XYZ file of N, CA and C in Angstrom:
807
model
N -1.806 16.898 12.520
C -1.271 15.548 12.724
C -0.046 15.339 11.836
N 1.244 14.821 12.486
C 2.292 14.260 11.479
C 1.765 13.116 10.607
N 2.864 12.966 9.527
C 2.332 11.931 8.982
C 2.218 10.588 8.863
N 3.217 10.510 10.502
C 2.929 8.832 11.280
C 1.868 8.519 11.745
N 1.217 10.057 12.225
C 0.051 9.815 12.969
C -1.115 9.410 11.866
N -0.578 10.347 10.873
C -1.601 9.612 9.709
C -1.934 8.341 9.559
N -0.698 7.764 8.894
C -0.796 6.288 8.196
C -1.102 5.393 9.749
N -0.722 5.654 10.673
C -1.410 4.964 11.970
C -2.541 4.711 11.661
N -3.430 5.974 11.739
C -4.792 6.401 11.513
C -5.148 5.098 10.393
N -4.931 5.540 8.869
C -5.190 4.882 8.156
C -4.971 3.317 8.455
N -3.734 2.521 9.279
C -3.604 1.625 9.121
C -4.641 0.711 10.566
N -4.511 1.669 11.656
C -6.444 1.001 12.067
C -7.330 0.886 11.511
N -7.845 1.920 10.227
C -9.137 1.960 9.951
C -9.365 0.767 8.942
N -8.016 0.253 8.015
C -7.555 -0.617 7.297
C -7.895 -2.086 7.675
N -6.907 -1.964 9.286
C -7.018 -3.466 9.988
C -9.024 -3.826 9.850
N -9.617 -2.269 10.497
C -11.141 -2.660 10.601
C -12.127 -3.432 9.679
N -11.681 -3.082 8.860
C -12.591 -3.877 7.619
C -11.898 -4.704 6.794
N -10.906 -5.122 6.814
C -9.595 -5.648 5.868
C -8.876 -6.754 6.577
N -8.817 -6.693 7.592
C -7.919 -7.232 8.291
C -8.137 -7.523 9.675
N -9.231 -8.012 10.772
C -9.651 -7.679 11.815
C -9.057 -8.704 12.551
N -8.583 -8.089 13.790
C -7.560 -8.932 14.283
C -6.513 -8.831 14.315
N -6.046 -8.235 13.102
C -4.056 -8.111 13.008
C -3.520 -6.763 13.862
N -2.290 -6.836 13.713
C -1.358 -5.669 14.231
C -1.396 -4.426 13.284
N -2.222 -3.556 13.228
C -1.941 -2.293 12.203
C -0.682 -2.721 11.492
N -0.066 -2.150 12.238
C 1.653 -1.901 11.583
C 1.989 -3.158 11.002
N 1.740 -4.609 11.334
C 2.070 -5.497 10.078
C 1.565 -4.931 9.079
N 0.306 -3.978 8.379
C 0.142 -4.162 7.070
C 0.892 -3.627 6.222
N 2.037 -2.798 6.694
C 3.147 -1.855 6.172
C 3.987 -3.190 5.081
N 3.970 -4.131 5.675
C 4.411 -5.601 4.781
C 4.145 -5.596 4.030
N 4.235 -6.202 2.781
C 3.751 -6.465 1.599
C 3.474 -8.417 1.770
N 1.886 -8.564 1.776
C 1.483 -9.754 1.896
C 2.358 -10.930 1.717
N 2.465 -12.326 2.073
C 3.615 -13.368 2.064
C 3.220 -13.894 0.344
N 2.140 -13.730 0.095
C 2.142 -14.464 -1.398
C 2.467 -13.105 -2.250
N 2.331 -12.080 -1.753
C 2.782 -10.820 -2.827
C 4.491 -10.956 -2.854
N 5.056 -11.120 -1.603
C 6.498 -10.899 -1.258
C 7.075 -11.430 -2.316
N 6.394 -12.971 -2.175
C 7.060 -14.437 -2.959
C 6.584 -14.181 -4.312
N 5.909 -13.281 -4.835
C 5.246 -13.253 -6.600
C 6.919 -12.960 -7.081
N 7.029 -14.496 -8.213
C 8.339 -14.284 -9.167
C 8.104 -12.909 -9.727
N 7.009 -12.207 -9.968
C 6.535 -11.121 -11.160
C 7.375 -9.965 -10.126
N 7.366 -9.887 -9.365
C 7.693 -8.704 -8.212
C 9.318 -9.016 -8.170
N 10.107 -10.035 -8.079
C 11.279 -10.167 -8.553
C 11.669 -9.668 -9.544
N 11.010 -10.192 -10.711
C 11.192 -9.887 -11.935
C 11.475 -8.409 -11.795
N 10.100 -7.683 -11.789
C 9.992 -6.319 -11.760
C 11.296 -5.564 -11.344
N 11.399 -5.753 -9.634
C 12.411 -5.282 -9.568
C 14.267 -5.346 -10.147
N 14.544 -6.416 -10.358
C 15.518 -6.921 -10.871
C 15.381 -6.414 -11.965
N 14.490 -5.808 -12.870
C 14.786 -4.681 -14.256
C 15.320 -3.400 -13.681
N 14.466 -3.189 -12.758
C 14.654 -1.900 -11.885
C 16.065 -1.411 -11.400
N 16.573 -2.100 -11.240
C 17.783 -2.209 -10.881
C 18.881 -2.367 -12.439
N 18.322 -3.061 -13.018
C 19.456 -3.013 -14.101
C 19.299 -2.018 -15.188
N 18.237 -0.589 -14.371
C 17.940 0.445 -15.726
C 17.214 0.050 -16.446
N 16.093 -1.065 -16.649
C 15.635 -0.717 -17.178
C 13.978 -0.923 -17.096
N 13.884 0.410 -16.763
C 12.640 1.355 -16.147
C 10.879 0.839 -17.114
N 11.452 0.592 -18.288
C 9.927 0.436 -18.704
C 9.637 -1.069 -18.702
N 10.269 -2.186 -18.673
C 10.328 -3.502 -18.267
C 9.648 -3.308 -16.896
N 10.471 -2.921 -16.120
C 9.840 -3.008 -14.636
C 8.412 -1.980 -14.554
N 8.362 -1.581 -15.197
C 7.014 -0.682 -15.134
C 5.860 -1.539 -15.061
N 6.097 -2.631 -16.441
C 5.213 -3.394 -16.925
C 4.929 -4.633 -16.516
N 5.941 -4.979 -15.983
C 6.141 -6.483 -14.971
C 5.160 -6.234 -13.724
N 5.669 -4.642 -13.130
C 5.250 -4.542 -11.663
C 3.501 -3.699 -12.163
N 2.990 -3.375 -13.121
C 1.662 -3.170 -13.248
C 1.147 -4.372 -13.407
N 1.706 -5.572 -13.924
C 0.331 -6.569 -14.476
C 0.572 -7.119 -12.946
N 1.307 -7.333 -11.827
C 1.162 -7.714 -10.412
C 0.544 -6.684 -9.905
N 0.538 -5.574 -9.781
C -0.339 -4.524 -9.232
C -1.775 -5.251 -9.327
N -2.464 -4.994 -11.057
C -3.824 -5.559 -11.326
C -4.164 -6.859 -10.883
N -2.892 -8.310 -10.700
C -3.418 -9.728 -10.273
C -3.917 -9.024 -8.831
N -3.247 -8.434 -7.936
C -4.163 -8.134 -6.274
C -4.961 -7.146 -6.435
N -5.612 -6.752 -7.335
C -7.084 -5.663 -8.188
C -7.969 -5.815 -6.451
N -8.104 -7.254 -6.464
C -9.138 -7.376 -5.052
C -8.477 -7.614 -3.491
N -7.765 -7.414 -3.481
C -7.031 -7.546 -2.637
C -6.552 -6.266 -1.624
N -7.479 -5.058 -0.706
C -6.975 -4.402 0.147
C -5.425 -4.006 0.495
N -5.470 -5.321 1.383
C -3.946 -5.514 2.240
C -2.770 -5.202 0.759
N -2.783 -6.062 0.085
C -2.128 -6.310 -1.219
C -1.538 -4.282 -1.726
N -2.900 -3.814 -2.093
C -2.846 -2.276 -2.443
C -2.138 -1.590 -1.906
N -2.435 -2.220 -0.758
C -2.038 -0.594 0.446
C -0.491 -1.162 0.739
N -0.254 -2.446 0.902
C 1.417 -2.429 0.621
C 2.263 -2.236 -0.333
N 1.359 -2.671 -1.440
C 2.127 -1.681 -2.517
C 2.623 -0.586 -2.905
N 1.268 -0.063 -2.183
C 1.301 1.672 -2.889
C 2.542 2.302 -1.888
N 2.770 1.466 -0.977
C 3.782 2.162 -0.284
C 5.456 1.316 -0.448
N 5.341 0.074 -0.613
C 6.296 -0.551 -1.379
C 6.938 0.423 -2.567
N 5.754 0.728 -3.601
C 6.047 1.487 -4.925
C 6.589 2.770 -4.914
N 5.899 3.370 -3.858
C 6.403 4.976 -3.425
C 7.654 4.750 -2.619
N 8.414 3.631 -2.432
C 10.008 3.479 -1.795
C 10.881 3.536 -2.987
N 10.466 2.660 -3.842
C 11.044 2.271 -4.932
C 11.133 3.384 -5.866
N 9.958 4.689 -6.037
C 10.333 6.190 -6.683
C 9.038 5.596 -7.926
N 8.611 4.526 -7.516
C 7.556 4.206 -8.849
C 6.155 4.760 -8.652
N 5.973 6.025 -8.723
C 5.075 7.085 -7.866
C 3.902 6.781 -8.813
N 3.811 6.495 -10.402
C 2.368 5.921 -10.918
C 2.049 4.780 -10.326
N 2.502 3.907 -9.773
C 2.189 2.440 -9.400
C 1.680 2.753 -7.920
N 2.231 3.658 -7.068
C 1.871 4.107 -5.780
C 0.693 4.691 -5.899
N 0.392 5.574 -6.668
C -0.525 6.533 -6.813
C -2.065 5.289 -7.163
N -1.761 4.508 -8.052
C -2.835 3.768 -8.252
C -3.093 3.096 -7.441
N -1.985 2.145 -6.917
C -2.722 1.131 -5.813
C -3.153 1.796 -4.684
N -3.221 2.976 -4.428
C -3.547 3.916 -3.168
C -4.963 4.287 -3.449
N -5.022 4.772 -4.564
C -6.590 4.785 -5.516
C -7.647 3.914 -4.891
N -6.471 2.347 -5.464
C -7.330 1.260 -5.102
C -8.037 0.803 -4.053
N -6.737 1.415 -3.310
C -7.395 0.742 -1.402
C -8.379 1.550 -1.414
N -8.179 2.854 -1.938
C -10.070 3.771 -1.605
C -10.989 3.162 -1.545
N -10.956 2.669 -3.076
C -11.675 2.049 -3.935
C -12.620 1.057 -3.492
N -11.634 -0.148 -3.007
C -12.090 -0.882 -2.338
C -12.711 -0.893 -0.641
N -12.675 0.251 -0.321
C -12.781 0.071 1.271
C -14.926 0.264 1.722
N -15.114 0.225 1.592
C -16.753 0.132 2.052
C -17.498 1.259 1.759
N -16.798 2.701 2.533
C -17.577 3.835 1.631
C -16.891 4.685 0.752
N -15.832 3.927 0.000
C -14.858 4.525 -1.065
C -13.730 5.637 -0.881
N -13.395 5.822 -2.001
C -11.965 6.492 -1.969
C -11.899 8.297 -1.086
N -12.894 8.616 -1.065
C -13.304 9.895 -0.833
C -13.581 9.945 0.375
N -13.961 8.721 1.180
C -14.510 8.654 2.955
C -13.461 8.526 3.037
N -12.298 7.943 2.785
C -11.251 6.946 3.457
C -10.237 8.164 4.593
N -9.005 7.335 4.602
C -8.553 8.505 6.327
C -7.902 9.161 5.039
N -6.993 10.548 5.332
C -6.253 11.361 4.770
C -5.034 11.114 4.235
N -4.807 9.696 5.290
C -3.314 9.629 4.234
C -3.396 8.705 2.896
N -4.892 8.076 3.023
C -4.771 7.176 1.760
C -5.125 8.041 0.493
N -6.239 9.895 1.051
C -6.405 10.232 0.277
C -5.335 10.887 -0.351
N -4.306 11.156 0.637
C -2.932 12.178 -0.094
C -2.071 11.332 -0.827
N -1.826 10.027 -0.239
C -1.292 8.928 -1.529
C -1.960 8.920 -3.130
N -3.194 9.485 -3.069
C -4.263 8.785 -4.372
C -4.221 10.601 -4.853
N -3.853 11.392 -4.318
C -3.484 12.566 -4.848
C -2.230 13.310 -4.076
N -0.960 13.006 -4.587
C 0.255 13.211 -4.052
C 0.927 14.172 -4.663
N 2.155 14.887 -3.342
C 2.579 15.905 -4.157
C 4.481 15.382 -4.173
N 4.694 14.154 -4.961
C 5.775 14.092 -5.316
C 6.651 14.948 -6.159
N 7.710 15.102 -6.405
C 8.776 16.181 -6.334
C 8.270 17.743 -6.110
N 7.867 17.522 -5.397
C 7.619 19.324 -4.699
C 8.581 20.114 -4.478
N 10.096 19.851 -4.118
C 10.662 20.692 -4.243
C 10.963 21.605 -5.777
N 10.721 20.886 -6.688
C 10.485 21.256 -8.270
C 9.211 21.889 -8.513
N 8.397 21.441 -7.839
C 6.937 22.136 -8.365
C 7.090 23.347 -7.295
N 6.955 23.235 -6.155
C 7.318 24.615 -5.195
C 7.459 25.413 -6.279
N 8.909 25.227 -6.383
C 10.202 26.392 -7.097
C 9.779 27.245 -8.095
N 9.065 25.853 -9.091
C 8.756 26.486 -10.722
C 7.480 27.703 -10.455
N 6.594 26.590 -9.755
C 5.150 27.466 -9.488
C 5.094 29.041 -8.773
N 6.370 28.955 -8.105
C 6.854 30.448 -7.344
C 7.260 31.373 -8.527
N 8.167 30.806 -9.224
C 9.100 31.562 -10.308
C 8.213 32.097 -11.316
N 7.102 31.473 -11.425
C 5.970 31.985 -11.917
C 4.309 32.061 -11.423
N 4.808 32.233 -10.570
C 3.203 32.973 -9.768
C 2.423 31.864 -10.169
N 2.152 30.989 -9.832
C 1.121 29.764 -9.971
C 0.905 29.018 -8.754
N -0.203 28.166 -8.536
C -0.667 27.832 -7.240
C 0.132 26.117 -7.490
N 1.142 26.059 -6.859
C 1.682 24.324 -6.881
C 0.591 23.828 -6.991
N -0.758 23.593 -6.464
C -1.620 22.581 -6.485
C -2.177 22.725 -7.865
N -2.157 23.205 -8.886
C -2.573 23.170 -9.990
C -1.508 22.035 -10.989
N -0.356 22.376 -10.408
C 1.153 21.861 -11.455
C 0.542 20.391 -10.650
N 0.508 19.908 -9.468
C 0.405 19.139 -9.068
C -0.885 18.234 -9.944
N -2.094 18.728 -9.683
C -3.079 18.646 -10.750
C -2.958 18.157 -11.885
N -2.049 18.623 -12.601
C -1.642 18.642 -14.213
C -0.297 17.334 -14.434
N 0.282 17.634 -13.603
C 0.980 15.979 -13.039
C -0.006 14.941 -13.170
N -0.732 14.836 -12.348
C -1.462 13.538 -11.620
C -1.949 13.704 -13.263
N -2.929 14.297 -13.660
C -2.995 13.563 -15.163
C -2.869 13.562 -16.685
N -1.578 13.817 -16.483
C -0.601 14.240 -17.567
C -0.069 12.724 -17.676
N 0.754 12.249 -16.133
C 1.904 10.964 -15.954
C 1.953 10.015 -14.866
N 0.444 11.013 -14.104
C 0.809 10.199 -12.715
C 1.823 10.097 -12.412
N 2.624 11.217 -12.515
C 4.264 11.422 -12.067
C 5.172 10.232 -11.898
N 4.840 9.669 -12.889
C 5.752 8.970 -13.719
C 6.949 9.496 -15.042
N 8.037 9.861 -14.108
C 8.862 10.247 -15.037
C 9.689 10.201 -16.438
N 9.415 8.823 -16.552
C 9.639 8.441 -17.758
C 8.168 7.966 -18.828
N 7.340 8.451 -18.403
C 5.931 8.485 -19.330
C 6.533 8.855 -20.310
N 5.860 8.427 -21.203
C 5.878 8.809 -22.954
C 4.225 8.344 -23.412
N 3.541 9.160 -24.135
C 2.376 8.873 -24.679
C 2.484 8.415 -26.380
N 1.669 7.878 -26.908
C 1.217 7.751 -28.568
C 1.442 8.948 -28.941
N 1.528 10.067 -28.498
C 1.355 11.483 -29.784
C 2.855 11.701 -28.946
N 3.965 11.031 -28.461
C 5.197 11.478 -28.202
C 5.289 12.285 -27.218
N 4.127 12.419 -26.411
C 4.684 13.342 -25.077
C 5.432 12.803 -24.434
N 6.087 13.680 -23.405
C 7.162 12.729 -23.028
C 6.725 13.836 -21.141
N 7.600 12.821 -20.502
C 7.980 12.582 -18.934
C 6.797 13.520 -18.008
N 7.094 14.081 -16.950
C 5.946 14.234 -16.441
C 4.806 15.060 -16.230
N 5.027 16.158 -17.280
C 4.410 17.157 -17.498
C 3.741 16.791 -19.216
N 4.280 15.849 -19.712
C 4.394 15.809 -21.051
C 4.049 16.094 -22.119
N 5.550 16.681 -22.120
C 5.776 17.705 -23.408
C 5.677 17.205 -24.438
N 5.281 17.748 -26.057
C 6.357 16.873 -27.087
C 7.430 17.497 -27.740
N 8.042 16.766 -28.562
C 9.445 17.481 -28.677
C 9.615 18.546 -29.625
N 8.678 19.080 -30.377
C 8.609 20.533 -30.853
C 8.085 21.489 -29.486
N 7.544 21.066 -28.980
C 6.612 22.173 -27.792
C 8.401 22.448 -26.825
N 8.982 21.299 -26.536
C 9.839 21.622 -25.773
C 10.759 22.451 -26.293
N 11.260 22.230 -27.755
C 11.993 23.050 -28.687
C 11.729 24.334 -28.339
N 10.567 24.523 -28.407
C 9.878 26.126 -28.330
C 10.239 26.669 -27.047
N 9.748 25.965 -26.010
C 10.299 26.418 -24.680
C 11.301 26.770 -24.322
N 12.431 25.745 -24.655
C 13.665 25.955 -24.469
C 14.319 27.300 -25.216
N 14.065 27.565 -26.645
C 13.754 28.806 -27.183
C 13.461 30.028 -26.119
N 12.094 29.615 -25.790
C 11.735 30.384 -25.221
C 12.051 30.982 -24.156
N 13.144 30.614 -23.179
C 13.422 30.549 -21.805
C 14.968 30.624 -21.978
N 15.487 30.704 -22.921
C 16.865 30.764 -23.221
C 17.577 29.566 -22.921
N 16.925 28.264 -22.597
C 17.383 26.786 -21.858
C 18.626 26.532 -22.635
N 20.380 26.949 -22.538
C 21.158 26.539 -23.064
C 21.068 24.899 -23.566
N 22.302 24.795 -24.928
C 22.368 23.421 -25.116
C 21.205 22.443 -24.899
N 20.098 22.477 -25.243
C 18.748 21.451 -24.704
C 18.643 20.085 -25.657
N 19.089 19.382 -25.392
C 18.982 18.002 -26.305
C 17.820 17.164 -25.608
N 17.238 16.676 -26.967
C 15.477 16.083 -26.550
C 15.178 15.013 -25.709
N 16.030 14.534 -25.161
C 15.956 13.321 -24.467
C 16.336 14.086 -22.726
N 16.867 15.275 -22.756
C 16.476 16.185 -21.276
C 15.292 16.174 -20.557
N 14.215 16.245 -21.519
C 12.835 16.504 -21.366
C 12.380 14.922 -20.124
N 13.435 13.900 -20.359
C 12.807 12.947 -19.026
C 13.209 13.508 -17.528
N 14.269 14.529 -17.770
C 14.775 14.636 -16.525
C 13.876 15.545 -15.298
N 13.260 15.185 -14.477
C 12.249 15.899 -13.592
C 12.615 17.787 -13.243
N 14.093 18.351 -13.217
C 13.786 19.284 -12.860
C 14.021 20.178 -14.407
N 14.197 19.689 -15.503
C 13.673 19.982 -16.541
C 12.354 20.000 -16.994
N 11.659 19.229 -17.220
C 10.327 18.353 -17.293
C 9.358 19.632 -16.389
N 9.634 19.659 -14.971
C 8.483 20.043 -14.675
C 8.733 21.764 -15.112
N 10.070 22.350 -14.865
C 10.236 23.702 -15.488
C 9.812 24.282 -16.615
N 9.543 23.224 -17.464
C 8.985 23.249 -19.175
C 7.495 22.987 -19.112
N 7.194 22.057 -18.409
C 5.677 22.160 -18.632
C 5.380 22.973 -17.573
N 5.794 23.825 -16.274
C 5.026 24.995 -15.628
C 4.894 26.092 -16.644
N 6.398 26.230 -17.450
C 6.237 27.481 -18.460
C 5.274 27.111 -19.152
N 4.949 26.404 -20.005
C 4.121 26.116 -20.993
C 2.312 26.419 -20.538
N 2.551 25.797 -19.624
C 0.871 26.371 -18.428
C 1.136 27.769 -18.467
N 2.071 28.550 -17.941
C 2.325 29.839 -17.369
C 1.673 30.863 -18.906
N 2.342 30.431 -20.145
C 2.485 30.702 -20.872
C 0.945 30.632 -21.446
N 0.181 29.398 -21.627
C -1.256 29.566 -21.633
C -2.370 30.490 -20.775
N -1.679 30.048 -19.439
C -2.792 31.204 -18.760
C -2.226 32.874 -19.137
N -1.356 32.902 -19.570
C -0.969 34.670 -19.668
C -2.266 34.943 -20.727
N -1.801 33.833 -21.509
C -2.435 34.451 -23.507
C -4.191 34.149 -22.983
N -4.719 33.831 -22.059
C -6.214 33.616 -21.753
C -6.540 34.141 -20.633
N -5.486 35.584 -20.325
C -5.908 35.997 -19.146
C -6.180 35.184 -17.872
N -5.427 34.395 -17.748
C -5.281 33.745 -15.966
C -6.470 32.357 -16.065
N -7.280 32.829 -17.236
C -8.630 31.520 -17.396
C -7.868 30.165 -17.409
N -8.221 29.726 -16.255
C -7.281 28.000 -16.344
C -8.298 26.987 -17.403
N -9.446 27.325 -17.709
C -10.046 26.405 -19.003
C -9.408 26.464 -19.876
N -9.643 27.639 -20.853
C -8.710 27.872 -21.929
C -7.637 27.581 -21.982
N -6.771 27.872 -21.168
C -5.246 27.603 -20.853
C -5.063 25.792 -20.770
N -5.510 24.875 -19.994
C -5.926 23.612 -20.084
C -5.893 23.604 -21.270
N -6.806 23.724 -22.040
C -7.411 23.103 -23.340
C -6.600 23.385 -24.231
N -5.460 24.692 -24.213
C -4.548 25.044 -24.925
C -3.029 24.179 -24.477
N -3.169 23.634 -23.390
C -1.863 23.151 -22.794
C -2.681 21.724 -23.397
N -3.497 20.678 -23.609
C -3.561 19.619 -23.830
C -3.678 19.450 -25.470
N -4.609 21.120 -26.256
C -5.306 21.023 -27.866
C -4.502 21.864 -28.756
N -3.351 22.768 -27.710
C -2.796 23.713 -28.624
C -3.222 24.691 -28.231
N -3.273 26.078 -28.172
C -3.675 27.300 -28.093
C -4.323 27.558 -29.221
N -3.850 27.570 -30.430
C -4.955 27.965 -31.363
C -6.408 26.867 -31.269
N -6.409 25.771 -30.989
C -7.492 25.388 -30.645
C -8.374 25.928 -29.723
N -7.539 26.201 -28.328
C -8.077 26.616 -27.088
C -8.974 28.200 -27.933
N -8.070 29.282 -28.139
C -8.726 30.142 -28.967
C -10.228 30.178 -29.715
N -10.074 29.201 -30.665
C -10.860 28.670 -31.621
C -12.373 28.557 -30.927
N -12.232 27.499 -29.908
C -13.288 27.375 -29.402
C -14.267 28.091 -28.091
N -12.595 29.073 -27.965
C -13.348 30.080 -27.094
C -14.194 31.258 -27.862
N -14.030 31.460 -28.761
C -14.276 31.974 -30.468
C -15.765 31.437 -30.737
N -15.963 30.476 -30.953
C -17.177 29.899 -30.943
C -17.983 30.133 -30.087
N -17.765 29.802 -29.364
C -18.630 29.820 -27.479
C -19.195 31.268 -27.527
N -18.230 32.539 -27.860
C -18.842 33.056 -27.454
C -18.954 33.616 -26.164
N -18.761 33.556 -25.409
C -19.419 33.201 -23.988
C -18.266 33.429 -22.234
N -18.169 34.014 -21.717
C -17.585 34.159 -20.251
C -17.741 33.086 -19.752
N -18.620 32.430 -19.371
C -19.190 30.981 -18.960
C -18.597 29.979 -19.356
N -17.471 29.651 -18.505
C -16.401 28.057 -18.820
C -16.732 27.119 -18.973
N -18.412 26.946 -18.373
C -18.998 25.335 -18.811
C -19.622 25.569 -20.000
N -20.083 26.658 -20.523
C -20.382 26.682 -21.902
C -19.370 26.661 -22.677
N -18.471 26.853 -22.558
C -17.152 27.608 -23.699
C -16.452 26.047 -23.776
N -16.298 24.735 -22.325
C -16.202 23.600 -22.358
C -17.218 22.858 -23.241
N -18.700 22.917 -22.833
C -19.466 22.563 -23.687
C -19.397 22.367 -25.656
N -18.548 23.689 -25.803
C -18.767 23.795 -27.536
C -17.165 23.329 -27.904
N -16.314 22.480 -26.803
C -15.159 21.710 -27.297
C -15.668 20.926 -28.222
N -15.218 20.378 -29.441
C -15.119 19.224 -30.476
C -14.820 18.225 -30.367
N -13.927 18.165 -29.206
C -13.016 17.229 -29.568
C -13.091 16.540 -28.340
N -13.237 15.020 -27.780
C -13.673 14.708 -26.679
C -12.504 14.814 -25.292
N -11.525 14.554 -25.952
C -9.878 14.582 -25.124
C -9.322 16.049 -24.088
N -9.209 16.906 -25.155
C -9.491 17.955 -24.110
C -10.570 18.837 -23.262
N -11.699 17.871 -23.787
C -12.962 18.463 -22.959
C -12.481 17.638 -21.782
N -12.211 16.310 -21.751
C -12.390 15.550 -20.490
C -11.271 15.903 -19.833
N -10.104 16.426 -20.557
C -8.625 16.737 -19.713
C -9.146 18.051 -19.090
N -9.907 19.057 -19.191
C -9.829 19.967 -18.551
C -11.195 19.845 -17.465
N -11.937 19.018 -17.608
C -12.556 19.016 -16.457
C -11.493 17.775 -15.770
N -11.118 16.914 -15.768
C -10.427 15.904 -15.049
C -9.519 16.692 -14.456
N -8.565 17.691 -14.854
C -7.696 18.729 -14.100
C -8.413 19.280 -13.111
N -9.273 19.893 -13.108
C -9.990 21.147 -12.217
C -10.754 20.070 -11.714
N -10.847 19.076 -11.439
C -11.295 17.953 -10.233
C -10.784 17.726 -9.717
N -9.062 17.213 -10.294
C -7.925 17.065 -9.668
C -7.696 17.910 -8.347
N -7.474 19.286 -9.046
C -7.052 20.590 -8.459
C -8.558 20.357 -7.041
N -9.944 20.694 -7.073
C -10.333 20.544 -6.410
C -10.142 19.477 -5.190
N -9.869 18.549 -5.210
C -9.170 17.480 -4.396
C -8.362 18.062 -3.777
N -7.126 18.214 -4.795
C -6.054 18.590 -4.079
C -6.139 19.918 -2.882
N -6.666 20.547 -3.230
C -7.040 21.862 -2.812
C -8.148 21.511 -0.948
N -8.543 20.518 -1.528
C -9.289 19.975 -0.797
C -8.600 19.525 0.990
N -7.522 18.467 -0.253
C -6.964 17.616 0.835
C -5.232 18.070 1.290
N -5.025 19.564 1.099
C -3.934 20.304 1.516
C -4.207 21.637 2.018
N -5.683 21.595 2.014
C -6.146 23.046 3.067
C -5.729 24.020 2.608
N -5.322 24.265 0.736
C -4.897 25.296 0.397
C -6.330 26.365 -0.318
């Protein structure tokens, strides 16, 4: 099926429980009291004047006021994915799952490929080729790294959508011969994702292809990842997960390889 035929799909099954009675294709709208929200002005009107984390924050706390709201979600998430605001898409697409009767996981295919998307693929393609890696993993490691949100920045300074921090990128760039690399590159997407595929690439080499270890070394460090494979003991990834310390990269590396399962799932790869 193309992917008109999709969101068709999705936007009957939508009208059925959400909306009964209407025209599918009106719900592509964004509701008359969403249209008119000053907050959605606001939002965009930062958006436009550059500046990206204003509108981030304007257009999330309107995202959460339509939390209950179906119709609301599902025009967003596609409103947001026009606009290039692919975390705000990605969630309210979540949401419509979320909300629909037998959840995010029954729902039609295109709401599930919105709620696990493969935005800039021509970058992930490329990198994941250049180094023998399955795109749906980089994709994976996207969704919860930044929710491919390019200008993410975390508390410990990671930065954009793979996120790096700015010694790790130092190293890379080092590492890869990346002429001239000044630290504020690291937002730019076909930088960004080239640095954090190496950096994965670079973990699974040193753990033999093991995507646990490698995870846990791409979120705890490698000498951590090491450390606790050291402990463990053990061939067995749910044990060797099990004797993590530390609660963050235990949950980042199973939350990845769920990801990846999905994805894997819902691209027939």
């Amino acid at each position: 099926a193309t992917d008109d035929e999709l969101q068709s799909d999705a936007e009957q099954w939508l009208t059925s429980w959400a909306a009964p009675g209407s025209d599918p294709v009106s719900l592509r709208q964004l509701p008359a009291e969403v249209a008119a929200d000053p907050q959605l002005a606001r939002g965009e009107a930062y958006l436009r004047a550059g500046m990206r984390g204003e509108a981030l924050r304007e257009l999330d706390e309107l995202r959460e006021r339509y939390n209950d709201s179906p119709l609301a979600q599902y025009a967003l998430a596609l409103h947001f994915r026009d606009l290039g605001l692919y975390r705000h898409a990605t969630l309210a697409a979540v949401r419509t799952g979320a909300l629909s009767p037998a959840g995010l996981f029954a729902s039609p295919l295109f709401i599930q490929r919105m709620a696990y998307p493969t935005y800039f693929s021509d970058l992930v393609e490329a990198e994941a080729a250049a180094r023998g890696l399955d795109p749906l993993l980089i994709y994976s490691l996207i969704r919860q790294e930044s929710f491919f949100e390019r200008g993410a920045r975390s508390f410990a300074a990671a930065q954009g959508l793979t996120q790096v921090i700015p010694s790790t990128a130092e190293w890379i760039a080092n590492a890869i011969g990346w002429p001239n690399f000044q630290p504020d590159d690291i937002y730019k997407p076909y930088i960004n994702v080239k640095f954090g595929t190496y950096y994965l690439f670079a973990a699974l080499e040193m753990f033999d292809g093991n995507p646990y270890p490698a995870l846990v070394g791409y979120n705890a460090g490698p000498g951590n990842a090491q450390y606790w494979l050291d402990q463990a003991a053990t061939d067995d990834n749910d044990l060797y997960v099990e004797e993590i310390s530390i609660s963050e990269p235990k949950l980042y590396v199973r939350r990845v390889l769920a990801h990846l399962a999905n994805y894997q799932r819902l691209y027939g790869k």
